[in-house]
PDB file of C-alpha atoms in Angstrom:
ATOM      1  CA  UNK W   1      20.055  22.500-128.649  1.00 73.00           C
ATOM      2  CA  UNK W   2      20.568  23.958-125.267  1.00 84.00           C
ATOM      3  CA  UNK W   3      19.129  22.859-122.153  1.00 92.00           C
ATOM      4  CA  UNK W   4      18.227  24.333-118.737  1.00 93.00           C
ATOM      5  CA  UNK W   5      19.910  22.126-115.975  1.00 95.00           C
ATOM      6  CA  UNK W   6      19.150  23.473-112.130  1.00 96.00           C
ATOM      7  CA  UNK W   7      21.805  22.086-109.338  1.00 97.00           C
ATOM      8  CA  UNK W   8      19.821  21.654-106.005  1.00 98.00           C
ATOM      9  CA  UNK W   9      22.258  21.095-103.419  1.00 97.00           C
ATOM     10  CA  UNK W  10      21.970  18.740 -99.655  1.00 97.00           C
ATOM     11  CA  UNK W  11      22.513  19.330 -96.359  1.00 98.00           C
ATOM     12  CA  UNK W  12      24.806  21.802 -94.832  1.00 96.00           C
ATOM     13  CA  UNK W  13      25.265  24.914 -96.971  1.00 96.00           C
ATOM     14  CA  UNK W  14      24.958  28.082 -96.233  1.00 96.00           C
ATOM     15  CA  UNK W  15      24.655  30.844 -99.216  1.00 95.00           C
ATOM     16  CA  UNK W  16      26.672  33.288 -96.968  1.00 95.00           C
ATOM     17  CA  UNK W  17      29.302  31.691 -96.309  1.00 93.00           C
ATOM     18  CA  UNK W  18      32.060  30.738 -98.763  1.00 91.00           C
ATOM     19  CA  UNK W  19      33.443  28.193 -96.608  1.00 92.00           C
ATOM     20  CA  UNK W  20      29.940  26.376 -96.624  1.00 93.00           C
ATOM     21  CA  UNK W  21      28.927  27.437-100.096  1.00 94.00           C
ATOM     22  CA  UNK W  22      28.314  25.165-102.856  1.00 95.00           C
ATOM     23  CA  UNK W  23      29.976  27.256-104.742  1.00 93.00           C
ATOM     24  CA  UNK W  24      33.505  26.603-102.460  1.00 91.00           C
ATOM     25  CA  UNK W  25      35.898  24.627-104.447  1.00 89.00           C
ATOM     26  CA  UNK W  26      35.519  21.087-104.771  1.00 89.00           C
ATOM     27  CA  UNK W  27      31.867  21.633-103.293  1.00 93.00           C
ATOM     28  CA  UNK W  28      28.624  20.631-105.691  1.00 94.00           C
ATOM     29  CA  UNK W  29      28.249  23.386-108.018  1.00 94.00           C
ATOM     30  CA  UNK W  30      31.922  23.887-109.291  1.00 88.00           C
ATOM     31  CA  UNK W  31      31.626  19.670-109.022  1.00 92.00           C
ATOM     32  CA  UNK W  32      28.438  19.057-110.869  1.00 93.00           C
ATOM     33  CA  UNK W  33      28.806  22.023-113.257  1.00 90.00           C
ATOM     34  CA  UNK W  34      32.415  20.790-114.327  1.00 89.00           C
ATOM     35  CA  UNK W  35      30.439  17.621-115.722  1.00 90.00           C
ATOM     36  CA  UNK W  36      27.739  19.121-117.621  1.00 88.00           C
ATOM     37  CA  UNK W  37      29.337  20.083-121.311  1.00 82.00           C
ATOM     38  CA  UNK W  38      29.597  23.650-121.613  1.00 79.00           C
ATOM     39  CA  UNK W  39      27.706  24.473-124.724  1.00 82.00           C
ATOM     40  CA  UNK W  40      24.781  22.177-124.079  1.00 86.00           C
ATOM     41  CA  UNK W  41      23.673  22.915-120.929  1.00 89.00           C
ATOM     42  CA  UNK W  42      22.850  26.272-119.042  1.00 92.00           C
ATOM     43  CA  UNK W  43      23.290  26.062-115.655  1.00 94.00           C
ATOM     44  CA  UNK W  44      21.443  27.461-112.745  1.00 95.00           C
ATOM     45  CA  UNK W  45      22.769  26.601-109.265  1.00 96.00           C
ATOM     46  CA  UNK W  46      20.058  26.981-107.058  1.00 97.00           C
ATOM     47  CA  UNK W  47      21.743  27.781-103.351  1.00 95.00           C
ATOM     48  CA  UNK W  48      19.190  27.780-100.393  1.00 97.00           C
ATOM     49  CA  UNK W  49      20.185  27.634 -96.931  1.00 97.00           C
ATOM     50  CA  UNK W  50      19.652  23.887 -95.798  1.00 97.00           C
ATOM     51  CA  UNK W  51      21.033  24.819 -91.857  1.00 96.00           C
ATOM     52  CA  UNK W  52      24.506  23.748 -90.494  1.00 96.00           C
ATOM     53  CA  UNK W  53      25.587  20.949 -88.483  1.00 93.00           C
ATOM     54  CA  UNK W  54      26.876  22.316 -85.977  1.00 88.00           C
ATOM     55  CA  UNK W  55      26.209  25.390 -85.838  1.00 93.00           C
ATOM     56  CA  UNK W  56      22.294  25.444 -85.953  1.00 96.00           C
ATOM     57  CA  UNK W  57      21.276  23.001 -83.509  1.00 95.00           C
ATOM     58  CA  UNK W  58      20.072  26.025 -80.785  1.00 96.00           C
ATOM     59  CA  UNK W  59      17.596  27.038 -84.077  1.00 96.00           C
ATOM     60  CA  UNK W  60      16.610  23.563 -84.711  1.00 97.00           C
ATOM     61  CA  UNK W  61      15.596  23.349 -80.822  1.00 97.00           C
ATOM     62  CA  UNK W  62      14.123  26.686 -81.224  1.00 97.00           C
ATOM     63  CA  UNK W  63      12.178  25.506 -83.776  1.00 97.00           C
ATOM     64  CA  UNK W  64      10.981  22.307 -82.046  1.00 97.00           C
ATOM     65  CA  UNK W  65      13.076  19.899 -83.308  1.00 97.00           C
ATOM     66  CA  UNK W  66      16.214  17.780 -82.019  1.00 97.00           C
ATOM     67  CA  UNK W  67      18.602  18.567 -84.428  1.00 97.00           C
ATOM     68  CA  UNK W  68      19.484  20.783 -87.706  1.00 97.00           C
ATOM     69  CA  UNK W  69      18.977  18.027 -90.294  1.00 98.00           C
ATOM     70  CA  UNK W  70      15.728  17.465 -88.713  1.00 98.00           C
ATOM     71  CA  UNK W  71      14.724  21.090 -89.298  1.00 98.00           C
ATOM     72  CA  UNK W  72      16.070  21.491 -92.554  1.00 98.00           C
ATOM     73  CA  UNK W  73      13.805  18.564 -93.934  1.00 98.00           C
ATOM     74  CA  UNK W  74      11.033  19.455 -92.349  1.00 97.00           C
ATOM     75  CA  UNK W  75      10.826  23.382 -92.600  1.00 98.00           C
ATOM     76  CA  UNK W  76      14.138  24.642 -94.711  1.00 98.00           C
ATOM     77  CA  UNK W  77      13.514  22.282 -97.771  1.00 98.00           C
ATOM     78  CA  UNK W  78       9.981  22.742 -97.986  1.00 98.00           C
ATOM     79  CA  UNK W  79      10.431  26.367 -98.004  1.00 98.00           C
ATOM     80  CA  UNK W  80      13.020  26.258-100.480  1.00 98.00           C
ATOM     81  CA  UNK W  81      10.912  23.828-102.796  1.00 98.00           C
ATOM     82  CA  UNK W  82       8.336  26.537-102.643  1.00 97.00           C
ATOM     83  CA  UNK W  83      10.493  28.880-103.749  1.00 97.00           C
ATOM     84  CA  UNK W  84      12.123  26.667-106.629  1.00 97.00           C
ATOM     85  CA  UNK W  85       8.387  26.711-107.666  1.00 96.00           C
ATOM     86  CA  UNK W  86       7.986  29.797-108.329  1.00 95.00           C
ATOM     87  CA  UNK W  87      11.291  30.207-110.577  1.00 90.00           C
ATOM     88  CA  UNK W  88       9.570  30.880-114.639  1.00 85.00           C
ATOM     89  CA  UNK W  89      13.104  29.391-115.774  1.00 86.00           C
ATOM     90  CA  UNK W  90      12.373  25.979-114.123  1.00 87.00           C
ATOM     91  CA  UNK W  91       9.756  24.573-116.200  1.00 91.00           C
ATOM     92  CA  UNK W  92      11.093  22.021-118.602  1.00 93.00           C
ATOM     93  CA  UNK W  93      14.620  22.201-117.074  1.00 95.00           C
ATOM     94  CA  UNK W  94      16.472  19.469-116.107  1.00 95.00           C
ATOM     95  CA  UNK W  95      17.337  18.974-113.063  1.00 96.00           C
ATOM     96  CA  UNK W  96      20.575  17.604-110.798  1.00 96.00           C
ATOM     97  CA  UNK W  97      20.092  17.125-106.916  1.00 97.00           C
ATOM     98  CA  UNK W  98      21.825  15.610-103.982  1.00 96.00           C
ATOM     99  CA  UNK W  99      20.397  14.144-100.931  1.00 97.00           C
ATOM    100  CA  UNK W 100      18.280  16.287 -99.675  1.00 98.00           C
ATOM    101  CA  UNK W 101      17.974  18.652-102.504  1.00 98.00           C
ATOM    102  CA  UNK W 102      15.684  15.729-103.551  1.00 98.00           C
ATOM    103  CA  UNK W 103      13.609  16.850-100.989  1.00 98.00           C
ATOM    104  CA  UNK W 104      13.627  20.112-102.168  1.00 98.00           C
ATOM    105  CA  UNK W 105      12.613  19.466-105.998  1.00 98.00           C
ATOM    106  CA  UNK W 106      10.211  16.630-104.663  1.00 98.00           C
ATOM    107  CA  UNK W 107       8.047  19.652-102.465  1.00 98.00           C
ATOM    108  CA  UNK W 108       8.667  22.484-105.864  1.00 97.00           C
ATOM    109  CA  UNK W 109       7.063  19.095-108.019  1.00 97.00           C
ATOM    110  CA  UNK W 110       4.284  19.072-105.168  1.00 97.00           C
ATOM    111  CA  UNK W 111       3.654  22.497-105.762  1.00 97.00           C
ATOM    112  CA  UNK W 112       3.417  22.430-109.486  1.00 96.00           C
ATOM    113  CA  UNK W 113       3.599  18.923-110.662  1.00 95.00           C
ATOM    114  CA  UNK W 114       5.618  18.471-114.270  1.00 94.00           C
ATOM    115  CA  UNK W 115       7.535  21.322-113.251  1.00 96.00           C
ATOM    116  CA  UNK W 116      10.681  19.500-114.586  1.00 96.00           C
ATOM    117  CA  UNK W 117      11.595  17.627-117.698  1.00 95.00           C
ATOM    118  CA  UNK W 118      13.754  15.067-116.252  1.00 95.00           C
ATOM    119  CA  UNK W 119      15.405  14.974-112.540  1.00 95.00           C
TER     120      UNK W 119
END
């Protein structure tokens, strides 16, 4: 039996840009998706934009807060669990997060509780 596995990646990715991907080599995806048996599992990477370190900090202030990873909990992550939500494939996938792609899947389970099969 095949199973439905979405990969919610952390902190500082950014879908356009390959060098901040999670696709990039060695990054989560190729990482996580290495580890999941081919046949068994479909995967479905699920790439948001969860703000830079460095390089967002003017958007964060814009934003009102002090620094990126602040604005990426509070505003990024919810928005992106929102839109996790909404995806027909997700309900009773698995799931496979990092740090604060648990935020993420915590806000889509918010949104529509048993959303997931296992996380």
């Amino acid at each position: 039996m095949t199973q439905r596995v979405f990969m919610v990646h952390g902190y500082n990715h950014d879908p356009n840009s390959m060098k901040h991907s999670a696709f990039a080599p060695g990054a989560a995806f190729s990482t996580w998706a290495g580890h999941l048996p081919q046949p068994e599992y479909f995967k479905y990477p699920f790439e948001w934009y969860s703000g830079l370190q460095w390089r967002d900090g003017f958007k964060a202030w814009r934003n009102g807060h002090l620094t990126s990873y602040a604005w990426s909990y509070s505003q990024l992550a919810v928005k992106a669990g929102e839109t996790l939500a909404r995806y027909g494939l997700a309900r009773g996938s698995d799931v496979v997060c990092h740090s604060l792609g648990s935020r993420v899947v915590l806000q889509a389970l918010n949104v529509k509780p048993n959303l997931f099969r296992r996380v």
